[in-house]
XYZ file of C-alpha atoms in Angstrom:
730
model
C 80.677 102.051 68.095
C 81.938 98.605 69.921
C 84.854 98.012 70.271
C 87.797 99.984 72.089
C 89.202 101.204 68.363
C 87.055 103.671 67.290
C 88.396 105.829 70.953
C 92.330 105.760 69.822
C 94.046 105.185 73.189
C 96.959 106.565 72.487
C 94.087 109.985 72.261
C 93.999 109.818 76.428
C 90.925 110.053 79.008
C 89.372 112.153 77.596
C 88.251 110.175 74.392
C 86.660 108.015 76.509
C 83.516 109.317 76.218
C 81.091 108.639 73.035
C 78.359 110.682 71.227
C 77.113 108.591 68.761
C 73.357 108.187 68.395
C 72.937 105.033 67.798
C 72.168 101.790 70.064
C 75.210 100.128 71.459
C 75.523 96.645 71.224
C 73.244 93.678 72.869
C 74.387 92.594 76.113
C 74.804 89.186 74.223
C 77.305 90.593 72.459
C 79.403 91.728 75.348
C 80.292 88.468 76.823
C 82.793 86.813 74.868
C 84.866 89.836 74.773
C 84.382 90.674 78.627
C 86.195 87.174 79.270
C 87.083 87.213 83.043
C 86.635 89.788 85.775
C 88.079 90.858 89.199
C 86.704 93.466 91.822
C 88.157 96.162 92.244
C 86.713 95.488 96.256
C 87.233 96.935 99.886
C 87.681 100.047 98.448
C 85.059 102.418 96.829
C 82.115 101.103 98.761
C 83.529 101.593 101.390
C 81.216 104.211 103.872
C 83.259 107.823 103.080
C 86.739 106.756 102.923
C 87.593 104.262 100.480
C 90.551 104.051 102.037
C 89.105 103.617 104.931
C 89.760 99.439 105.417
C 92.903 99.686 104.242
C 93.501 99.915 101.022
C 94.911 102.752 98.269
C 92.841 104.527 95.944
C 93.282 102.221 92.454
C 96.334 103.559 90.109
C 96.932 103.331 86.757
C 99.643 100.817 87.505
C 97.404 99.291 89.409
C 94.531 98.689 87.071
C 97.656 98.268 84.602
C 97.980 94.878 86.701
C 94.986 94.000 86.135
C 94.530 93.639 82.423
C 97.900 92.141 82.009
C 96.514 89.453 84.554
C 93.970 88.543 81.817
C 90.999 89.749 82.919
C 89.346 92.034 80.854
C 86.341 93.398 82.841
C 85.999 94.919 86.757
C 83.540 95.046 88.852
C 83.867 98.055 91.009
C 81.398 97.879 94.368
C 80.633 101.874 94.721
C 79.097 103.491 97.779
C 76.897 106.627 96.760
C 74.755 107.367 99.869
C 77.198 108.691 101.702
C 78.780 110.736 99.399
C 75.552 112.327 99.109
C 72.860 115.188 101.341
C 71.498 112.650 102.122
C 73.426 112.184 105.131
C 73.048 115.511 106.785
C 69.214 115.770 105.759
C 68.328 112.158 107.425
C 70.560 113.305 110.629
C 68.564 116.060 110.640
C 65.365 114.502 109.903
C 65.333 112.816 113.237
C 66.707 115.384 115.358
C 70.573 115.322 115.232
C 72.430 117.627 114.469
C 74.775 118.097 110.260
C 77.676 118.313 112.113
C 77.193 114.759 113.548
C 77.977 112.377 110.557
C 78.125 108.816 112.393
C 73.954 109.165 112.970
C 73.287 107.279 109.728
C 70.240 106.735 107.887
C 69.745 103.346 109.716
C 67.891 103.103 112.081
C 64.183 105.651 111.703
C 62.916 106.420 108.691
C 63.280 109.274 107.002
C 61.053 111.347 103.944
C 64.611 113.008 101.894
C 64.040 111.909 98.536
C 66.229 113.312 96.566
C 69.657 113.805 97.510
C 72.923 115.157 95.387
C 75.762 113.133 94.904
C 78.978 115.680 96.089
C 80.782 116.426 92.534
C 83.882 116.215 93.944
C 82.688 111.492 94.276
C 82.028 111.408 91.063
C 84.777 112.795 89.651
C 86.838 110.590 91.695
C 84.423 107.096 90.635
C 85.465 108.861 86.638
C 88.890 108.741 87.443
C 88.877 104.673 88.199
C 87.139 104.524 85.331
C 88.605 106.006 82.586
C 91.220 103.768 83.753
C 89.342 100.871 83.062
C 88.207 101.609 79.800
C 92.102 102.803 78.559
C 92.958 99.486 79.337
C 90.791 98.119 76.986
C 89.006 96.637 79.769
C 85.154 97.133 80.170
C 83.532 98.231 83.736
C 80.722 97.671 86.375
C 79.681 100.604 88.274
C 77.501 99.105 90.502
C 75.806 100.763 93.748
C 76.993 98.153 97.020
C 75.943 98.458 101.049
C 77.757 101.694 101.997
C 75.424 101.415 105.187
C 71.992 99.691 103.830
C 70.008 102.646 102.494
C 68.905 100.191 100.150
C 69.792 96.554 100.492
C 68.337 96.359 104.832
C 65.350 97.332 103.274
C 64.111 95.614 100.592
C 60.544 96.044 103.405
C 57.805 97.816 103.688
C 56.701 99.204 108.023
C 58.699 98.251 111.178
C 60.786 94.825 110.819
C 63.785 94.104 112.363
C 66.319 93.558 108.401
C 69.561 93.669 110.904
C 70.132 91.331 113.956
C 71.000 93.425 116.881
C 69.692 96.708 115.439
C 67.102 97.397 116.896
C 63.247 97.738 115.446
C 63.748 99.684 111.984
C 60.803 101.342 109.972
C 61.053 101.696 106.145
C 58.504 102.921 103.568
C 59.839 101.311 100.434
C 58.163 104.408 98.283
C 61.026 106.698 99.954
C 64.133 104.108 99.245
C 63.184 104.396 95.891
C 62.705 107.821 94.754
C 66.577 107.651 96.342
C 66.789 105.340 93.775
C 65.779 106.910 91.053
C 67.543 109.660 92.210
C 71.288 108.735 92.608
C 71.115 106.465 89.411
C 69.458 109.885 87.413
C 72.534 111.458 88.675
C 75.172 109.073 87.804
C 74.233 108.048 84.314
C 74.113 111.636 82.978
C 77.733 112.149 84.579
C 78.790 109.344 82.423
C 76.282 109.613 79.660
C 78.076 109.594 76.196
C 80.150 106.709 77.354
C 80.189 103.835 75.012
C 79.060 100.149 75.833
C 82.345 100.129 78.016
C 80.563 101.306 81.164
C 77.846 99.425 82.458
C 75.633 99.927 85.357
C 74.878 97.498 88.707
C 71.510 98.887 89.968
C 72.743 96.655 93.987
C 75.146 94.354 95.237
C 73.196 91.660 97.569
C 70.121 92.725 98.595
C 68.645 91.628 101.219
C 71.771 89.634 102.235
C 72.022 91.498 105.967
C 68.235 89.595 107.166
C 68.906 87.848 110.895
C 68.920 84.779 110.629
C 66.530 83.377 113.491
C 65.057 79.936 115.065
C 63.550 78.979 111.853
C 66.513 80.181 109.386
C 66.934 83.285 108.156
C 63.952 85.996 107.213
C 61.951 84.947 104.916
C 61.896 86.828 101.155
C 58.753 85.685 99.801
C 57.281 87.327 96.380
C 55.794 90.632 98.166
C 59.428 91.634 99.128
C 60.366 90.444 95.264
C 57.250 92.444 94.403
C 59.487 95.352 96.285
C 62.707 94.883 94.657
C 61.511 94.879 91.612
C 59.773 98.171 92.352
C 63.866 99.476 93.333
C 65.322 97.701 89.681
C 62.117 99.714 87.726
C 63.307 102.838 89.515
C 66.962 101.981 87.823
C 65.868 101.218 85.155
C 63.753 104.042 84.621
C 66.104 106.906 85.859
C 69.008 105.273 83.654
C 67.094 105.295 80.687
C 66.061 108.982 81.077
C 69.407 110.484 80.960
C 70.316 110.479 77.684
C 73.154 110.255 75.572
C 73.924 106.418 75.155
C 71.727 105.437 78.514
C 68.892 104.126 76.119
C 70.748 100.705 75.718
C 73.588 100.449 78.002
C 73.497 97.333 80.094
C 72.072 97.220 82.756
C 72.477 94.685 85.801
C 69.953 93.291 88.198
C 70.599 90.798 91.472
C 68.764 87.393 92.291
C 67.067 88.480 95.833
C 70.787 88.347 98.422
C 72.488 87.549 94.614
C 71.861 83.564 95.732
C 71.788 81.057 92.750
C 69.277 79.806 94.658
C 66.815 82.690 94.472
C 67.501 83.246 90.675
C 64.095 81.533 89.705
C 62.226 83.890 91.687
C 64.414 87.149 89.352
C 63.461 85.411 86.370
C 59.469 84.583 86.906
C 60.132 89.114 87.720
C 62.258 90.583 85.638
C 61.455 94.522 85.388
C 60.786 95.978 82.169
C 62.534 97.795 80.456
C 61.706 100.728 78.189
C 64.850 99.822 75.677
C 63.171 96.460 74.927
C 64.324 93.364 75.044
C 68.742 92.140 75.193
C 69.950 95.717 77.442
C 70.079 93.370 80.316
C 72.198 91.113 82.608
C 71.104 88.985 85.531
C 73.733 88.574 88.934
C 74.519 86.307 91.448
C 77.031 85.396 93.602
C 79.382 82.193 94.224
C 80.621 81.900 97.445
C 80.062 78.299 98.630
C 80.210 78.255 102.721
C 81.688 75.550 103.730
C 85.020 75.941 101.151
C 84.963 79.161 100.945
C 83.909 81.551 104.522
C 83.804 79.086 107.418
C 85.516 79.274 109.568
C 85.493 77.145 112.681
C 84.026 73.621 112.709
C 80.207 72.846 113.879
C 78.242 69.859 114.695
C 76.451 70.736 111.379
C 78.809 70.890 109.712
C 82.440 70.879 108.818
C 85.206 73.209 107.215
C 85.715 71.561 103.251
C 89.839 72.614 103.217
C 90.861 69.892 100.363
C 88.989 69.831 97.269
C 87.052 67.098 95.618
C 89.986 64.920 93.581
C 92.617 66.888 95.544
C 91.396 64.609 99.036
C 93.217 64.375 102.359
C 93.853 60.934 103.405
C 94.781 62.086 106.825
C 91.812 64.987 108.087
C 89.086 63.189 106.067
C 86.669 65.259 107.519
C 88.290 68.253 106.487
C 87.390 66.913 102.671
C 84.882 69.210 100.409
C 81.404 67.604 100.621
C 82.105 65.660 104.264
C 78.688 64.341 105.842
C 79.397 64.453 109.313
C 75.893 62.727 109.556
C 76.599 59.743 107.005
C 80.216 59.779 107.665
C 80.973 60.069 103.697
C 80.888 62.855 100.940
C 78.375 64.063 99.213
C 79.797 64.760 95.659
C 77.077 67.069 94.017
C 77.498 69.686 97.415
C 77.694 72.754 97.185
C 80.712 74.005 95.776
C 82.190 71.254 94.276
C 81.736 70.227 90.241
C 79.323 68.845 90.207
C 76.731 71.358 91.956
C 78.757 73.830 89.943
C 77.811 72.162 86.168
C 74.160 71.872 87.479
C 73.780 74.765 88.875
C 75.672 77.047 86.188
C 73.741 74.197 83.677
C 70.385 75.937 85.154
C 71.917 80.212 84.879
C 72.197 79.132 81.206
C 68.906 77.803 80.453
C 67.294 80.529 83.226
C 68.714 83.175 81.827
C 70.971 83.251 79.118
C 68.933 80.829 76.534
C 66.412 83.765 76.667
C 69.055 86.932 75.310
C 70.057 87.373 79.193
C 73.603 87.060 80.256
C 75.059 86.456 83.033
C 77.545 87.742 85.420
C 79.088 85.381 88.648
C 79.528 88.522 90.244
C 82.071 88.019 93.472
C 83.212 84.759 93.507
C 86.110 82.999 95.779
C 87.203 80.947 98.822
C 89.810 82.178 101.358
C 93.266 80.864 101.604
C 93.673 78.337 105.090
C 97.531 78.730 105.219
C 96.991 80.089 109.475
C 94.402 76.728 109.440
C 96.177 73.550 108.228
C 99.401 72.888 109.755
C 100.424 69.666 107.900
C 102.648 70.033 104.973
C 101.636 67.336 102.376
C 97.362 68.867 103.621
C 98.958 72.595 103.283
C 100.101 71.645 99.721
C 96.762 69.886 98.969
C 94.333 72.538 100.118
C 96.856 75.302 98.319
C 95.909 73.076 94.650
C 92.572 73.148 95.523
C 91.657 76.250 95.893
C 93.905 76.789 92.362
C 91.386 73.551 91.272
C 87.803 75.363 92.719
C 88.453 78.412 91.092
C 89.231 76.295 87.238
C 85.894 74.896 87.912
C 84.432 78.087 87.789
C 85.700 80.261 85.611
C 85.309 76.360 82.714
C 81.997 76.175 83.764
C 81.153 80.512 83.844
C 82.839 80.332 80.048
C 80.956 77.081 78.375
C 77.754 78.872 79.578
C 77.705 82.052 79.352
C 78.137 84.246 82.119
C 80.998 86.257 83.725
C 82.503 85.568 86.312
C 84.457 87.708 88.891
C 87.109 86.625 91.332
C 86.461 88.889 95.007
C 89.619 90.463 96.264
C 89.553 92.204 99.824
C 93.500 93.604 99.321
C 94.394 91.457 102.183
C 97.878 89.398 101.920
C 97.778 88.231 105.392
C 96.151 84.871 106.231
C 92.637 83.753 105.006
C 92.755 86.402 102.624
C 91.295 86.237 98.300
C 93.162 88.175 96.876
C 95.464 87.195 94.076
C 97.094 91.085 92.243
C 99.109 92.681 95.355
C 98.487 96.769 95.715
C 98.358 97.967 99.889
C 102.522 98.129 99.273
C 102.147 100.103 96.330
C 103.666 96.895 93.821
C 101.176 95.449 91.776
C 102.915 92.096 91.937
C 101.209 88.705 91.694
C 100.016 86.886 95.528
C 98.243 83.803 94.051
C 99.885 82.737 91.200
C 98.472 79.309 91.175
C 94.686 80.825 90.921
C 95.797 82.717 88.271
C 97.379 80.525 86.243
C 93.735 78.708 87.060
C 91.905 80.676 85.899
C 93.437 81.811 82.524
C 94.198 78.275 81.285
C 89.885 78.200 81.777
C 89.615 81.086 78.977
C 92.560 80.038 76.771
C 95.493 81.988 78.205
C 99.405 80.127 78.682
C 98.629 80.340 83.335
C 102.355 80.010 83.401
C 102.974 81.843 85.764
C 105.923 80.824 88.960
C 103.918 78.863 91.261
C 104.376 79.387 94.842
C 103.255 76.274 96.619
C 106.156 75.282 97.329
C 107.548 78.455 99.797
C 104.093 79.162 101.497
C 103.811 75.212 102.292
C 107.589 75.471 103.830
C 106.557 78.609 105.460
C 104.410 76.711 107.576
C 106.656 73.277 108.704
C 110.365 72.727 109.427
C 113.080 68.980 108.312
C 111.408 66.802 110.721
C 115.511 65.755 111.359
C 115.693 68.987 113.607
C 114.766 68.615 116.586
C 113.649 71.617 119.280
C 111.318 73.522 117.559
C 109.220 76.634 118.323
C 107.658 79.281 116.172
C 109.233 82.922 115.492
C 105.846 85.581 115.916
C 106.265 88.630 113.965
C 103.486 91.098 115.127
C 103.147 93.768 112.565
C 99.866 96.553 113.038
C 99.419 98.350 110.229
C 97.274 101.803 111.538
C 98.679 104.376 113.390
C 95.440 104.984 115.346
C 93.618 101.848 116.661
C 94.403 98.665 118.423
C 94.680 96.312 116.625
C 95.459 92.362 118.240
C 97.941 89.613 116.897
C 96.401 86.032 117.953
C 98.341 83.202 118.321
C 95.379 80.240 118.606
C 95.499 76.059 119.233
C 92.048 74.315 118.266
C 92.419 71.477 121.405
C 91.719 68.147 120.480
C 91.754 64.989 121.871
C 92.892 64.045 125.435
C 94.523 67.921 126.272
C 90.675 68.699 125.711
C 90.521 68.800 129.663
C 92.240 70.621 130.370
C 90.295 70.752 134.496
C 93.518 68.484 135.375
C 95.358 71.835 135.399
C 95.480 74.245 138.176
C 97.364 77.073 134.996
C 99.314 77.705 132.037
C 103.294 77.866 131.725
C 104.131 79.352 128.556
C 108.038 79.057 127.490
C 108.944 82.111 125.377
C 111.715 84.421 124.056
C 111.269 88.121 122.663
C 111.102 91.775 121.979
C 108.043 94.020 120.522
C 108.125 98.225 121.031
C 105.233 100.684 120.232
C 106.675 104.180 117.899
C 107.772 106.656 120.533
C 109.547 103.554 122.076
C 106.779 103.603 124.421
C 107.691 100.245 125.930
C 106.562 101.234 130.120
C 103.803 103.398 132.444
C 104.590 106.260 132.341
C 102.666 110.053 131.584
C 103.929 110.075 127.965
C 103.177 106.728 126.934
C 99.661 107.997 125.795
C 101.542 110.004 122.783
C 102.376 107.056 121.212
C 102.075 103.512 121.316
C 100.827 100.910 123.576
C 100.855 96.866 124.382
C 99.900 94.501 126.230
C 99.555 90.157 126.294
C 96.191 88.448 126.996
C 96.265 84.563 127.982
C 92.513 83.462 126.270
C 90.889 80.187 126.211
C 87.403 79.421 125.188
C 85.566 76.317 126.928
C 81.632 74.018 126.506
C 79.112 73.878 123.689
C 78.721 77.917 124.121
C 82.715 78.841 123.349
C 82.878 80.868 126.648
C 85.559 83.430 126.923
C 87.956 83.800 129.659
C 91.210 86.302 129.598
C 94.252 86.803 132.065
C 97.138 89.317 131.473
C 100.585 87.971 131.510
C 102.895 90.530 131.607
C 101.097 92.513 134.042
C 100.056 89.625 136.177
C 102.997 87.420 135.943
C 105.307 91.388 136.982
C 107.593 89.618 134.167
C 108.612 91.513 131.269
C 110.450 90.402 127.936
C 113.847 89.099 127.155
C 115.230 88.908 123.900
C 118.153 87.006 125.295
C 116.899 84.135 126.697
C 114.108 82.287 127.209
C 111.198 82.851 130.620
C 109.054 80.444 132.128
C 105.407 82.539 132.810
C 103.077 80.482 134.499
C 98.960 82.323 134.413
C 96.982 80.467 137.288
C 92.800 80.318 136.788
C 92.537 82.245 139.811
C 94.585 85.054 137.298
C 91.724 85.154 134.911
C 89.487 88.341 135.033
C 86.328 85.740 134.728
C 86.971 81.974 136.985
C 87.066 79.208 133.269
C 84.490 77.146 133.841
C 83.869 74.372 131.576
C 87.528 73.255 131.136
C 87.063 69.674 131.189
C 85.700 70.876 127.663
C 88.323 73.632 126.771
C 88.114 74.554 123.145
C 90.428 76.393 122.331
C 93.175 78.572 124.078
C 96.725 80.971 122.942
C 97.546 84.641 123.354
C 96.502 87.913 122.493
C 98.957 90.371 121.840
C 96.996 93.766 121.957
C 97.940 97.100 120.432
C 98.835 100.260 118.753
C 101.811 100.989 116.706
C 103.760 97.403 117.966
C 106.161 96.345 116.267
C 108.596 93.153 117.075
C 109.014 88.807 117.020
C 108.479 85.903 120.043
C 109.519 83.117 119.778
C 107.420 80.285 122.019
C 108.439 77.359 123.155
C 105.883 76.078 123.951
C 102.195 76.481 125.950
C 102.116 73.791 129.113
C 99.044 72.433 131.679
C 100.064 73.203 135.315
C 99.878 70.328 137.911
C 98.523 70.742 141.514
C 102.238 69.635 142.212
C 103.618 72.589 140.526
C 104.865 69.298 137.413
C 103.551 71.207 134.388
C 102.690 68.899 130.969
C 103.173 70.036 127.320
C 100.159 70.786 125.560
C 101.305 72.566 122.566
C 105.390 73.243 121.719
C 104.936 74.201 118.043
C 106.640 71.620 116.106
C 103.902 72.303 113.633
C 103.196 76.050 113.006
C 99.216 76.652 114.773
C 96.531 79.251 113.675
C 98.157 83.090 113.068
C 95.948 86.367 112.996
C 95.733 89.515 112.622
C 98.569 91.018 113.096
C 100.716 88.468 113.849
C 102.361 86.128 111.196
C 105.207 83.446 111.788
C 106.896 80.114 111.197
C 108.291 76.879 112.153
C 111.932 77.432 113.353
C 115.220 75.607 115.164
C 115.402 76.905 118.225
C 118.774 78.501 118.835
C 118.555 79.021 114.695
C 116.484 82.440 115.441
C 119.023 84.807 116.326
C 119.333 88.469 117.483
C 115.462 88.770 117.948
C 115.734 92.656 120.252
C 116.371 93.831 123.025
C 113.697 95.023 124.160
C 111.047 94.819 125.894
C 107.682 94.883 126.885
C 105.143 96.018 129.868
C 101.550 96.299 130.164
C 101.032 99.794 129.809
C 97.518 101.684 129.887
C 96.071 102.552 126.709
C 95.452 105.956 125.558
C 92.810 107.757 125.737
C 92.029 108.086 122.281
C 92.445 105.215 121.347
C 89.828 102.623 120.805
C 89.909 98.642 122.922
C 88.280 95.686 121.603
C 87.218 93.071 122.802
C 85.849 89.877 121.228
C 84.118 87.509 122.905
C 82.516 83.902 121.336
C 78.619 85.164 119.810
C 79.951 89.644 120.995
C 82.109 92.281 120.505
C 82.889 94.933 122.377
C 84.380 98.767 121.985
C 85.933 101.055 124.608
C 86.445 104.519 123.756
C 87.360 107.426 124.690
C 84.616 110.418 123.110
C 85.842 114.129 122.779
C 82.176 115.128 123.827
C 78.227 113.798 124.858
C 76.731 112.757 121.501
C 74.797 110.528 118.954
C 77.624 107.172 118.266
C 77.205 104.385 115.742
C 79.314 101.636 116.253
C 79.014 99.062 113.013
C 80.629 95.135 111.855
C 80.488 93.591 108.908
C 82.470 90.730 107.179
C 85.074 91.730 104.460
C 81.936 91.968 102.057
C 80.764 94.859 102.683
C 77.702 92.402 104.413
C 76.526 94.411 107.761
C 76.804 91.536 111.191
C 75.608 93.780 113.532
C 74.818 97.140 114.076
C 73.890 100.060 116.937
C 73.177 103.531 117.097
C 73.616 105.463 120.983
C 74.563 107.915 123.541
C 77.754 108.390 123.688
C 78.817 110.437 127.365
C 81.461 112.707 127.634
C 84.552 110.334 128.704
C 84.911 106.871 128.497
C 82.157 104.421 126.695
C 81.687 101.303 125.386
C 79.454 99.514 122.526
C 78.721 95.998 122.941
C 77.538 94.422 119.206
C 76.326 90.299 118.495
C 76.854 88.131 116.642
C 77.001 84.642 114.980
C 79.442 85.237 112.166
C 82.814 84.312 112.647
C 86.322 84.842 110.553
C 87.653 88.361 109.883
C 85.671 91.259 110.059
C 85.525 95.053 109.966
C 84.335 97.000 112.934
C 83.750 100.605 112.676
C 82.506 103.236 115.657
C 81.710 106.897 114.904
C 81.329 109.613 117.410
C 81.016 113.492 116.036
C 84.895 114.124 114.150
C 86.221 110.375 115.784
C 85.981 107.208 113.917
C 87.636 104.215 114.664
C 88.296 101.091 112.445
C 89.752 98.175 113.223
C 89.863 94.350 111.463
C 88.328 92.153 113.850
C 88.687 87.951 114.200
C 85.031 86.237 115.349
C 84.694 83.903 117.153
């Protein structure tokens, strides 16, 4: 049974199934051929619509590109609840209607315990599984977050597992019954597949528990027993589904998939009717300060530069920097020492007992928008490759299978290695791929792109008169998106109280679909756009903003630079704590927006009318969202267009989003009154906040809370209306 050879790949997808009655290979036999793994992230796990987060459905060409890159196992994060009749049943159970598909299982307890998965969805998942196995690779099919039907409900009684969502009453017996029902159907559907298909019962159970003054909601032994019950429901259902499920390798997760919680799983290992040897354990590896953190805090800094490739000019962002001792901790989370120790402990805890481990997700964001110094940026990029290589090397040495996380995004902050959103499947991150390949004995000779990424961030120092050329390009046709130019302030320029306002020197053009740049009645049918100046001040990072063009009664000129002044009195709310400013910048909002703007400088306006440069863009500022760009020599940017940008009203059918420190507000128009839901989640599928509310016919707004910083997805649903927009949380 072992190996793909028995199928004869040339025969085609129909030969992927096996009907042999013999036991499949044990889990330990799969580790070496599985090699290193890849996640198809932000796709099949998206609730209801797999393309809703910007990625296309996986194609055969994409799967072949993963194989060609040296990976031999693919993890498929997958949704099941939102593709079953549990959705409508849950709505009806607490007073909704079957048409109100936005009112989810989140918020109340329902008694429906025998959901049926949509057959078309099972067939869609099968296509992806078949393409993976057809390339001789292994497929790990899991149950991902999917509205939190299981992962947010690892408790009994009434609690608040998501900050801001309100109290939720849960019956673990109901959740357990649903777990059993889903996996019985999945396992039955795939029962004849051989060992190249593995099942994973959850993703990151309880990761969305809220944070309070004393830290995250405790995960104690009583909750572990509930989670163990969910796992045993998964295992028993699969084993009873017939075919090769009797001995198929199954995977269960440590609470929150945190390595620190792995001992709790080890001492509460679920019972498997198949006996010993047919299961694996799963943890994830995102050392927060290095992998995910996007803003410095009082308790710690972001780690930009990996161990062995430290910066001499930006020491506080070196891996392991301790803000209390002002020194490096070489055993901090993410360092080579810590990786070696932690992976060795996993080996002792599981692998040495015949239970292989997978690192189901791992990665570190790319910080090309945060690091403006060319030498430091190169250190950062080299260090990312070193980090991935360290993880892969230690995983292989300890009999652990690592899976890199991939969101499909190609902008700053991404973890993507292989492109897919543009219909091409090229290597986006060759240096990281080289490090992974070398750890697994492959050549690792992909052409580096380090120098090109670094060169995009600056022009030669000999060139005078620099500015930043920013290109804006929205990706969706029905949602508002934002392009952000942000300057993180430091030194004397943190004190803006010496000024009475801000002056911006810029030129350029931005246009919207249909040529709509005015405020006429037809504008709402096409695109719209507007620009705001913003700042964040004080210890609470209070948010203040002001319209730029509208307030100045000006429009952009593509042929010549112009100066636009915005006074503190022009702000929608009078700024406070100007003597302690954290950041200042410009947001370009809009739908179906394209264009370029060259910024020469941002300056403070003094009481006597003179100005003082705050940032003259000799180095690239932080660019986020729909904005990308590079430093250029002024006068050499060429003709950047002739159309002008004017503030226009938003179409009533669009969603507007306002992001402030600690909160996000969405404004939208509903065609009818009814229940609606708003969900804010990060790009690993973890819910940051969620709210169900009554929407009125016409204009509505909903506010979600967040202490999270970085890229996230905001989803608002009401009746047949659905809005999804990427947001950058502050």
